[in-house]
XYZ file of C-alpha atoms in Angstrom:
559
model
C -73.497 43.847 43.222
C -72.274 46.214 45.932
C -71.168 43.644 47.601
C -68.980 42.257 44.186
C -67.861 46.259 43.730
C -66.589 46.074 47.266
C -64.094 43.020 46.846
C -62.725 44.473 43.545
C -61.940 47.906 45.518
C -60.509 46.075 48.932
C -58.841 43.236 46.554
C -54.806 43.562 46.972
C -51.920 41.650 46.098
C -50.761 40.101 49.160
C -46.904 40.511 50.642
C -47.601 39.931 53.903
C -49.057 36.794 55.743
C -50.097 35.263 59.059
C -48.928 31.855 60.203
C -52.878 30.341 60.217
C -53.013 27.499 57.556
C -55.086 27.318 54.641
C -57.820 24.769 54.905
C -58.241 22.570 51.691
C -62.109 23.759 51.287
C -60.458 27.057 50.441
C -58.492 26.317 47.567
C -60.374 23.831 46.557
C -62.855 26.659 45.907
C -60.408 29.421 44.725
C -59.606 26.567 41.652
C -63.192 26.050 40.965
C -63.488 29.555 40.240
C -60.398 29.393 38.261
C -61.523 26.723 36.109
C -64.998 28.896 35.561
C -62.852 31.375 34.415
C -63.160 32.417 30.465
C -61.153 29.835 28.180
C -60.267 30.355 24.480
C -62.173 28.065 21.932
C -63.212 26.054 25.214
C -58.937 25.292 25.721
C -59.130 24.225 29.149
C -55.279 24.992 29.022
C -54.566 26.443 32.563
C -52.820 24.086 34.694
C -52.466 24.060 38.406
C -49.620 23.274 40.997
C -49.672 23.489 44.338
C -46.690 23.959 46.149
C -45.993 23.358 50.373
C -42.443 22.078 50.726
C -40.049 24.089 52.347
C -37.143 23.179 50.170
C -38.906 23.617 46.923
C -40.517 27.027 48.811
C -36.615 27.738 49.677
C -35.400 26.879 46.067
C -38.146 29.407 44.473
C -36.997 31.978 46.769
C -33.435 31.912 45.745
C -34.582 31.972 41.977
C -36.290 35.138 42.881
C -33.337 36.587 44.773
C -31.026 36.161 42.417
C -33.358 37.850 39.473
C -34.190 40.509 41.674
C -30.650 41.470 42.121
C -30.988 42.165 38.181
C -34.272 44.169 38.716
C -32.629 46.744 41.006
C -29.973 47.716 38.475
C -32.540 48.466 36.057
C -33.025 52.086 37.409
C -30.096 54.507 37.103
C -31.834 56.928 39.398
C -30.435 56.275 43.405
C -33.759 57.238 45.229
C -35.547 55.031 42.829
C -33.139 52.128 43.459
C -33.197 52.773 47.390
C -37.247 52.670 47.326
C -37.109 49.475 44.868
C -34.747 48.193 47.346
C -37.053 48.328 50.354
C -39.980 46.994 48.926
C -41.230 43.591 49.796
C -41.957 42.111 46.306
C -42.537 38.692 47.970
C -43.661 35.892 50.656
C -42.645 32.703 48.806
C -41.257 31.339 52.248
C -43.856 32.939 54.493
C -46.850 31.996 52.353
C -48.710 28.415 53.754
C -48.716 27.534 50.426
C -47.423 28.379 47.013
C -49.740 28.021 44.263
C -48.031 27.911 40.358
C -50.851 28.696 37.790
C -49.844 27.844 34.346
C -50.756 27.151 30.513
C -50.211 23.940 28.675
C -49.517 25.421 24.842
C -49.385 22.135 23.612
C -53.045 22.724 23.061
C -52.200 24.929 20.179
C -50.820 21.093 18.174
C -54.637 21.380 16.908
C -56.811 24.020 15.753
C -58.255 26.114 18.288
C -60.997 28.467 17.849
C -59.698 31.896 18.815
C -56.209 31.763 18.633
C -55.508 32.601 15.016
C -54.648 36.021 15.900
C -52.279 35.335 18.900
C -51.284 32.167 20.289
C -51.323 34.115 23.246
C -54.903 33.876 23.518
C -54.344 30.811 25.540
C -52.616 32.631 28.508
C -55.086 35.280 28.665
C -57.545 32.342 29.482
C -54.910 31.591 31.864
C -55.083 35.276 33.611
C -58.908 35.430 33.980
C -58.364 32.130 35.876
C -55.957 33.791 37.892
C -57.900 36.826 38.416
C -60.996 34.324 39.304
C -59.038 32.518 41.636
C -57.398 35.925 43.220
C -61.098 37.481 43.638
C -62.771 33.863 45.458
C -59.837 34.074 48.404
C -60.645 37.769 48.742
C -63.969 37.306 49.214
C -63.251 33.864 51.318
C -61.433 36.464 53.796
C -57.861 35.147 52.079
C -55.237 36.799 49.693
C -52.691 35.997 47.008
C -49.494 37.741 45.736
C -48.036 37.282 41.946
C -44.389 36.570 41.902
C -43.172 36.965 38.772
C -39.614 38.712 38.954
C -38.469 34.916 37.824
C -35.669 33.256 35.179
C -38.563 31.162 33.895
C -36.179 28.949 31.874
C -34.645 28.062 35.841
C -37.907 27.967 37.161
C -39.196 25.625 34.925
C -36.336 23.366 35.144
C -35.976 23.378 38.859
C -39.457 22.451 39.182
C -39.525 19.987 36.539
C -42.393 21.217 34.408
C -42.864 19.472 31.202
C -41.665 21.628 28.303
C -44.850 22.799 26.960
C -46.332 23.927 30.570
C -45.506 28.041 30.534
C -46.213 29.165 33.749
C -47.590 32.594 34.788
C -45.726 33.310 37.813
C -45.153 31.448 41.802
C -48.414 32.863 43.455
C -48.302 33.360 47.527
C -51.212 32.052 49.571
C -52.571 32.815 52.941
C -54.311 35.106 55.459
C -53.209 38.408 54.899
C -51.450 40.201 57.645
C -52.460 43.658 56.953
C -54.824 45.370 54.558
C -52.273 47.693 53.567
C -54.434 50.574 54.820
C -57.037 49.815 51.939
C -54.513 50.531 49.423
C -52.308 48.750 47.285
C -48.930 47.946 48.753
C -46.945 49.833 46.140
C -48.402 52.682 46.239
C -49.097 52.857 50.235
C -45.085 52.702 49.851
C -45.019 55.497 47.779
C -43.761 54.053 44.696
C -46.305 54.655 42.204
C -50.140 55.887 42.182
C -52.842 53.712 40.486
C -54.737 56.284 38.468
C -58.588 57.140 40.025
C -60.129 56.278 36.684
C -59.977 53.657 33.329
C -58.283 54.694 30.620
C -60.910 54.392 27.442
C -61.104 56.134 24.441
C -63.902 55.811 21.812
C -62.020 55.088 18.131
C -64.426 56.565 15.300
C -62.368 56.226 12.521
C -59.885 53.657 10.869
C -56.693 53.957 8.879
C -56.413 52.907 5.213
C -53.958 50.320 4.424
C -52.160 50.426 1.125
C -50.469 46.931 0.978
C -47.934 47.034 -1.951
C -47.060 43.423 -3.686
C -44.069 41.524 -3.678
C -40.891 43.805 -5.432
C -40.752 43.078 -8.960
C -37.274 41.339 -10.075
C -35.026 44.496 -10.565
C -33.449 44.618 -13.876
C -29.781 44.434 -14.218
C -27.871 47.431 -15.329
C -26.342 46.954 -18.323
C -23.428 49.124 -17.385
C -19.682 49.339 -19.007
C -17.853 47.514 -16.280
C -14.491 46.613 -18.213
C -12.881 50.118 -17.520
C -12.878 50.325 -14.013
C -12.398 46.587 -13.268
C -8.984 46.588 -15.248
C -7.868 49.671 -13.243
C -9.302 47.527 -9.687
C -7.814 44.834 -10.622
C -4.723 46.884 -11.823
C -4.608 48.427 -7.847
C -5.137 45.247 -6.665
C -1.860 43.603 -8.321
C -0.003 46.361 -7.944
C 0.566 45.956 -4.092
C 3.649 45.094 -3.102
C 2.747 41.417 -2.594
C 3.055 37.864 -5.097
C -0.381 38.131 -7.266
C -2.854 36.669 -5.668
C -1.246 36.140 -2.018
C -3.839 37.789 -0.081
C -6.371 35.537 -1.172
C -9.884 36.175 -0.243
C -8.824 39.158 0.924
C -8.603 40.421 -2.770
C -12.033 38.677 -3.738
C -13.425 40.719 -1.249
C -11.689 43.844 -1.943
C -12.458 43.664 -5.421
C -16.466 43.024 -4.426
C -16.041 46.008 -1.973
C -14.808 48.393 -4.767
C -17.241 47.042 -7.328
C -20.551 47.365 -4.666
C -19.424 51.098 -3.575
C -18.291 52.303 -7.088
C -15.045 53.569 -6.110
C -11.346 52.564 -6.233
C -10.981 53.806 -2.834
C -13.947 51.749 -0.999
C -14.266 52.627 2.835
C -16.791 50.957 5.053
C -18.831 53.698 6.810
C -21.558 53.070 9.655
C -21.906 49.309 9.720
C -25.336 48.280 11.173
C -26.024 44.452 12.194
C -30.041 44.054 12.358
C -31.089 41.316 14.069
C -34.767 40.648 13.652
C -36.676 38.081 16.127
C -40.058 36.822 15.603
C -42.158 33.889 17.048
C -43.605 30.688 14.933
C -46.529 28.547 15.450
C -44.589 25.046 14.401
C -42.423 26.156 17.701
C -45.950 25.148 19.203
C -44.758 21.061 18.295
C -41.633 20.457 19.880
C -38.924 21.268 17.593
C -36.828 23.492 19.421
C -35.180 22.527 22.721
C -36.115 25.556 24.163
C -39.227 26.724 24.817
C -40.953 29.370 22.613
C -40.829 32.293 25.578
C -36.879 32.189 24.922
C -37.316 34.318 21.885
C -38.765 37.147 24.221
C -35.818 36.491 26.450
C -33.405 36.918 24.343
C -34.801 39.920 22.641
C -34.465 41.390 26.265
C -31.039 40.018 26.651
C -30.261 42.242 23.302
C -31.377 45.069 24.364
C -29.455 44.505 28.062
C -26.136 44.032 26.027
C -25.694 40.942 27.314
C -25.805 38.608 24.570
C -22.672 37.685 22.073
C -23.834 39.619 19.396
C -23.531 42.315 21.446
C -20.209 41.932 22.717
C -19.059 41.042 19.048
C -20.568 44.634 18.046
C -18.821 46.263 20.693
C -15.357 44.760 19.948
C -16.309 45.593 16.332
C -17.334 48.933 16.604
C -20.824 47.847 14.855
C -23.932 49.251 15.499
C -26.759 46.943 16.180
C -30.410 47.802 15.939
C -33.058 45.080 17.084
C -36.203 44.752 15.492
C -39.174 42.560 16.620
C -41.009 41.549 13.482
C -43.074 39.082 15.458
C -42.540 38.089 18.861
C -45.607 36.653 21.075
C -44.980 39.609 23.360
C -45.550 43.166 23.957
C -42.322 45.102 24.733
C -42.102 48.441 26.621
C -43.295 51.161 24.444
C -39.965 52.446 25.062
C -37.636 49.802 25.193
C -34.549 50.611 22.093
C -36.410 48.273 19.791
C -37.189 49.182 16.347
C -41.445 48.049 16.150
C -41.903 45.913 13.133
C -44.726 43.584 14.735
C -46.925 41.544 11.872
C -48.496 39.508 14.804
C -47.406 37.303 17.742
C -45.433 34.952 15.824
C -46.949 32.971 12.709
C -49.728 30.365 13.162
C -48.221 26.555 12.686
C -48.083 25.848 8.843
C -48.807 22.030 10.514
C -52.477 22.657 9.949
C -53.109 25.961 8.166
C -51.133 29.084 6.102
C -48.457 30.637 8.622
C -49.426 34.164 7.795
C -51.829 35.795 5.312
C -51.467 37.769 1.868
C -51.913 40.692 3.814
C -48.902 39.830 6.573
C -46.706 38.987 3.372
C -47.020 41.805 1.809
C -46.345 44.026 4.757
C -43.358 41.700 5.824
C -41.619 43.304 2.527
C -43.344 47.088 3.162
C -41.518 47.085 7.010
C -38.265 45.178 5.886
C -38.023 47.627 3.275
C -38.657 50.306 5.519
C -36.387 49.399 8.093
C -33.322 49.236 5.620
C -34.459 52.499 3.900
C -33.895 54.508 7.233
C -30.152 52.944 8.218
C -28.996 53.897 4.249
C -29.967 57.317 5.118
C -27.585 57.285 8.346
C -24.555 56.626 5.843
C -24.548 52.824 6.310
C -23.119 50.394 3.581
C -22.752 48.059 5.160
C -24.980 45.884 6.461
C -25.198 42.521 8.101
C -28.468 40.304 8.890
C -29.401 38.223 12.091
C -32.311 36.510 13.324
C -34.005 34.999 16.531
C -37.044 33.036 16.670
C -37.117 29.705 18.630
C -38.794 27.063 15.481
C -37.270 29.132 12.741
C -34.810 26.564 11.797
C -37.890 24.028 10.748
C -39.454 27.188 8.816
C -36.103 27.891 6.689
C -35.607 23.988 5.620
C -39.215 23.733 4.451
C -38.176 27.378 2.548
C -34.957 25.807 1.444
C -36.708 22.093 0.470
C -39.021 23.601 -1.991
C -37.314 26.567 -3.058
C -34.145 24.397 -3.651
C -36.278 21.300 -4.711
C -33.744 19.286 -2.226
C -35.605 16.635 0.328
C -36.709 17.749 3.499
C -34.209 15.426 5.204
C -31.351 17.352 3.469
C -32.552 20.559 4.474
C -33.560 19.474 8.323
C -31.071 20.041 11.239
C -30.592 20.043 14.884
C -31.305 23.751 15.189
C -30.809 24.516 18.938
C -29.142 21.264 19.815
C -31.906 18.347 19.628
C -31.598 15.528 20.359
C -31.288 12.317 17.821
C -34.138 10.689 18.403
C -36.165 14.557 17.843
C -34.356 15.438 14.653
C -36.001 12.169 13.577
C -39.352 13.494 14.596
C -38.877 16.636 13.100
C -38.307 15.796 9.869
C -41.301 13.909 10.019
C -43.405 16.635 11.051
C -41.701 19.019 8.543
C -42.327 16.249 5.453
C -46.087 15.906 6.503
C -46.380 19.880 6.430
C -45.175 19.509 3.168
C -47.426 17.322 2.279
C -50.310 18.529 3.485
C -49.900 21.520 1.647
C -52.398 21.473 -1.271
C -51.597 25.218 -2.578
C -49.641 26.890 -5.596
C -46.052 25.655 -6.485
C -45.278 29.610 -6.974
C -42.546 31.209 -4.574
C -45.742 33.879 -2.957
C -47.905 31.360 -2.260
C -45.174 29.058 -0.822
C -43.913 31.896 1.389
C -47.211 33.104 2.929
C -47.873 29.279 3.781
C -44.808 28.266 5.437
C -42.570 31.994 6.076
C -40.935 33.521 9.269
C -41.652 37.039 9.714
C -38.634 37.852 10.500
C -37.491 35.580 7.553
C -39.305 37.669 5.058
C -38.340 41.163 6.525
C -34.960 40.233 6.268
C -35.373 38.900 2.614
C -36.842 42.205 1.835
C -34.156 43.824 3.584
C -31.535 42.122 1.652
C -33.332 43.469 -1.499
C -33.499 47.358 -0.356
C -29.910 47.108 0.602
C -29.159 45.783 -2.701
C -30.970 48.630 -3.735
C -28.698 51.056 -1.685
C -25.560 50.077 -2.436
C -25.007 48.338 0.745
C -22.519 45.351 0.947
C -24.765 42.430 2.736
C -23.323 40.601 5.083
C -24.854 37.179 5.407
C -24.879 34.950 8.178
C -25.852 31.278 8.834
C -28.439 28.743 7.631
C -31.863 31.163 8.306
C -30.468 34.397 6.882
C -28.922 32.177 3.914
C -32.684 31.356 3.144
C -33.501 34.504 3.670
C -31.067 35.321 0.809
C -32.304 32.618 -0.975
C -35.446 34.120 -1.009
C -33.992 37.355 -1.817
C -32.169 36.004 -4.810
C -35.031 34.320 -6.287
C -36.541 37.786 -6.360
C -33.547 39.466 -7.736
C -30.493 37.201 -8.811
C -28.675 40.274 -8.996
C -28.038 40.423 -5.413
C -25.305 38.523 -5.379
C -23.195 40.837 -6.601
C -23.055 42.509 -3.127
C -23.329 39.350 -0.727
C -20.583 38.618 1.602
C -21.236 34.598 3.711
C -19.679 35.391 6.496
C -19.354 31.612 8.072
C -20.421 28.186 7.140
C -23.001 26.854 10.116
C -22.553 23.650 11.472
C -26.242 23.256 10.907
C -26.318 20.856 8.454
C -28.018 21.941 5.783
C -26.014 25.119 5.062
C -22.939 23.517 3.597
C -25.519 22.489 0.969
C -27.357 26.118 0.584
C -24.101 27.615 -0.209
C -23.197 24.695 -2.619
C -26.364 25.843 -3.977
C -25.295 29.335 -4.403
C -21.552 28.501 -5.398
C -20.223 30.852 -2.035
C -17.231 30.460 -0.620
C -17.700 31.486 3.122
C -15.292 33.662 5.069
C -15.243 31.823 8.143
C -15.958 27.581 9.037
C -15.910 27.796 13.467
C -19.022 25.507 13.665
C -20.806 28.175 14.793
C -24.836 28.139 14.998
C -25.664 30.486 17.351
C -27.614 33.087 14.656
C -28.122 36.788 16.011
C -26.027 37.745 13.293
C -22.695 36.529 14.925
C -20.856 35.201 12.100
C -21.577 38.706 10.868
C -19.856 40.345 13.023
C -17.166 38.360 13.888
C -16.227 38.353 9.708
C -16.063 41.877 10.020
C -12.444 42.209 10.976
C -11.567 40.761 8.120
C -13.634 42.558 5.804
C -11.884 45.729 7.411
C -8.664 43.843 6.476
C -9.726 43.716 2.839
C -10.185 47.477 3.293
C -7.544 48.828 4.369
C -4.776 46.394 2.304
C -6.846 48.114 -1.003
C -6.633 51.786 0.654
C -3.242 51.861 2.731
C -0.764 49.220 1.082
C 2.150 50.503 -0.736
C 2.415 49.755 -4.361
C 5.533 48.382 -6.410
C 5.698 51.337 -7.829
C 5.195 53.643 -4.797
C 7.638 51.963 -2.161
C 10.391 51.594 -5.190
C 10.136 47.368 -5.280
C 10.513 45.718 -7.846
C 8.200 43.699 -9.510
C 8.705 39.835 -10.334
């Protein structure tokens, strides 16, 4: 055992290498252990490929320069950056060979013992192969090093790797060149110290969970609305303009006014929320990307670098982000707001997507996370989403909510392909039919839902609640609505459709609702764009109420 206790101590992750090769006996052991390793529900997911070509070596390398170029403008402190800077984070062209250990998800297509609460599961079999395979070259006199400052979405592609393969990381191989003076590398260079002991606490006690229910349908006020809507509309005619020739502009006045209870209505603190959670139907090919682009983006979002952001800035809008369920953990103190049912729903293919439980506390953080932007002085408030699969979770909503045929309610999402949309219909119309439960609007949403799709719902609801005009935006927040509204028809009095999607199915969702969208630029990008790039125009609606000079006030006659 002293001998075992040794290799974990001396074990390091390898930057440097001699020119000797690596004889085949070696790896060929190193997998073995790997494939020993632990593995979910008996999975056998992890993958293997071994990599000794210089031009694919080369390729890899430039991936990772490129991406590490990011990584050192991460840090805003200049000693920091310097140190980052001289660190050698890899030997991808130095290494004898290159060794890509991965995990093929398209394992999760059946029921697999052990992954109900994380479809992650499967690449933490993946990692205890890894750390199998990085502890039999240590103790073979060998080391490895764990590149994983990657675009995996470029990775993937340059190598070629089949769709549902996620890779870990580009692992280094060979003899090491130094031992680092027994220490790891990073913190022989200074840049961090590994801490001399575990960090384990003993938990004696649990919390008490109080999950509320579903919000009962809130009762319409029955409220004397003649009076003030002759004087609004009144103000409204009175501009010096034709009747009616601002158009939609005056609809949406006149829905300002009436939503803020004032003659005189002012937008104050918009907030866009976009929330992003993962889904298990992802799992069976019906996205063109790959499931770990929800993570990505989510990043993206919080680097500024994606349109909603830049739409925001133009706008003057805040954003907040919220992950309600992505199949990742995000820096404790990344500017995320921490709404996390679980990592992503489990595929509705083969069992419910989320429990009674998960439901219920979908609407308790939604709620919640509406509650505290009201109290900033928002009223405004517009909804986004991303979740890579959550396009074939809002037609199923939409199909039985809306009692229209799958088909009707099933697009091309992300851009599929023909031949896919074909195949995902199918798969969506055998979900429905396999589904043996309640024809009641709980039981459907526990069964086939979107975390993210029910926080915003509940959202929608509390905003309602608040006073808040809700800006909707394309085909999965219109669901979301839809939801919403079947709770509380009621809420319509404050929505605002920002943009008709060109996924197809939206055009008939707000048939269904009898809205007339603000915008039609075939947009279908989600995050909550259409949103914000309405917004302008809303402000327009504003300001002709607030600013315009009357008949009366600039001395015009009227007609």
């Amino acid at each position: 055992m002293s001998y075992l206790d040794d290799i974990l101590k001396s074990r390091r992750d390898t930057r440097h290498f001699t020119t000797d090769e690596v004889p085949d006996e070696v790896i060929e052991k190193a997998l073995q252990a790997g494939h020993w390793a632990p593995s979910v529900g008996l999975t056998d997911a992890t993958r293997y490929f071994i990599i000794k070509s210089p031009e694919v070596k080369t390729a890899v390398k430039n991936l990772f320069l490129d991406y590490n170029k990011k990584a050192e403008e991460l840090t805003d402190n200049p000693e920091q950056k310097e140190r980052y800077k001289s660190l050698k984070l890899e030997a991808i062209e130095e290494a004898p060979i290159g060794l890509i250990i991965a995990y093929d998800r398209s394992v999760l297509n059946q029921f697999t013992i052990g992954t109900v609460g994380s479809n992650e599961a499967v690449k933490f079999s993946s990692v205890c192969a890894a750390q199998n395979i990085w502890l039999s070259l240590t103790e073979q006199g060998y080391g490895m090093g764990w590149v994983s400052i990657l675009n995996y979405y470029q990775f993937k592609k340059i190598l070629d790797l089949p769709e549902n393969i996620e890779p870990l990381g580009y692992f280094c191989i060979g003899k090491p060149a130094t031992n680092y003076d027994n220490q790891p590398m990073l913190q022989q260079l200074n840049w961090k110290q590994k801490s001399e002991a575990p960090d384990c606490k003993e938990i004696k006690n649990i919390t008490e969970c109080h999950i509320s229910d579903l919000p009962n349908k809130i009762s319409a006020k029955n409220e004397t609305e003649s009076d003030f809507n002759t004087l609004l509309q009144e103000k409204i005619d009175s501009k010096t303009k034709p009747l009616g020739a601002l158009g939609t502009l005056e609809t949406l006045a006149f829905q300002m006014a009436t939503v803020f209870e004032t003659l005189n209505p002012k937008i104050i603190n918009p907030n866009i929320v976009v929330f992003a959670a993962d889904h298990g139907i992802a799992n069976h090919g019906v996205s063109a990307y790959p499931q770990d682009v929800t993570r990505q983006m989510v990043a993206n979002f919080l680097e500024g670098g994606a349109a909603i952001n830049v739409f925001c800035n133009q706008n003057d809008i805040h954003l907040s982000i919220v992950d309600a369920g992505v199949n990742y953990d995000f820096p404790t103190n990344a500017n995320l707001i921490n709404a996390k049912i679980a990592k992503g729903t489990q595929s509705f293919l083969h069992v419910p997507a989320m429990s009674e439980n998960e439901l219920n506390l979908c609407f308790e953080k939604g709620k919640a996370i509406v509650e505290d932007i009201a109290k900033t002085g928002c009223n405004c408030i517009g909804f986004g989403e991303m979740g890579i699969g959550n396009t074939s979770t809002a037609s199923v909503l939409m199909s039985l909510l809306t009692d229209s045929p799958i088909e009707e309610c099933t697009g091309k999402g992300t851009g599929i392909e023909n031949e896919k949309l074909l195949q995902k219909q199918e798969l969506l119309k055998k979900a429905i039919e396999n589904y043996s439960g309640q024809a009641e609007l709980k039981q459907h949403l526990a069964y086939f839902g979107g975390f993210e799709i029910l926080q915003i719902a509940s959202g929608m609801l509390t905003a309602y609640e608040n006073k808040m005009l809700i800006l909707v935006d394309g085909f999965i927040c219109s669901v979301a609505f839809l939801i919403a509204s079947k709770i509380n028809p009621d809420i319509h009095k404050n929505a605002v459709f920002c943009h008709c999607s060109a996924e197809k199915a939206h055009q008939g969702l707000l048939n269904y609702f009898d809205a007339k969208p603000i915008l039609n630029l075939d947009l279908r990008l989600g995050e909550g764009t259409g949103c914000a790039i309405a917004f302008p125009i809303l402000k327009s609606a504003e300001v002709f109420l607030n600013d315009m000079a009357s008949f009366e006030s600039a001395g015009v006659s009227r007609k």
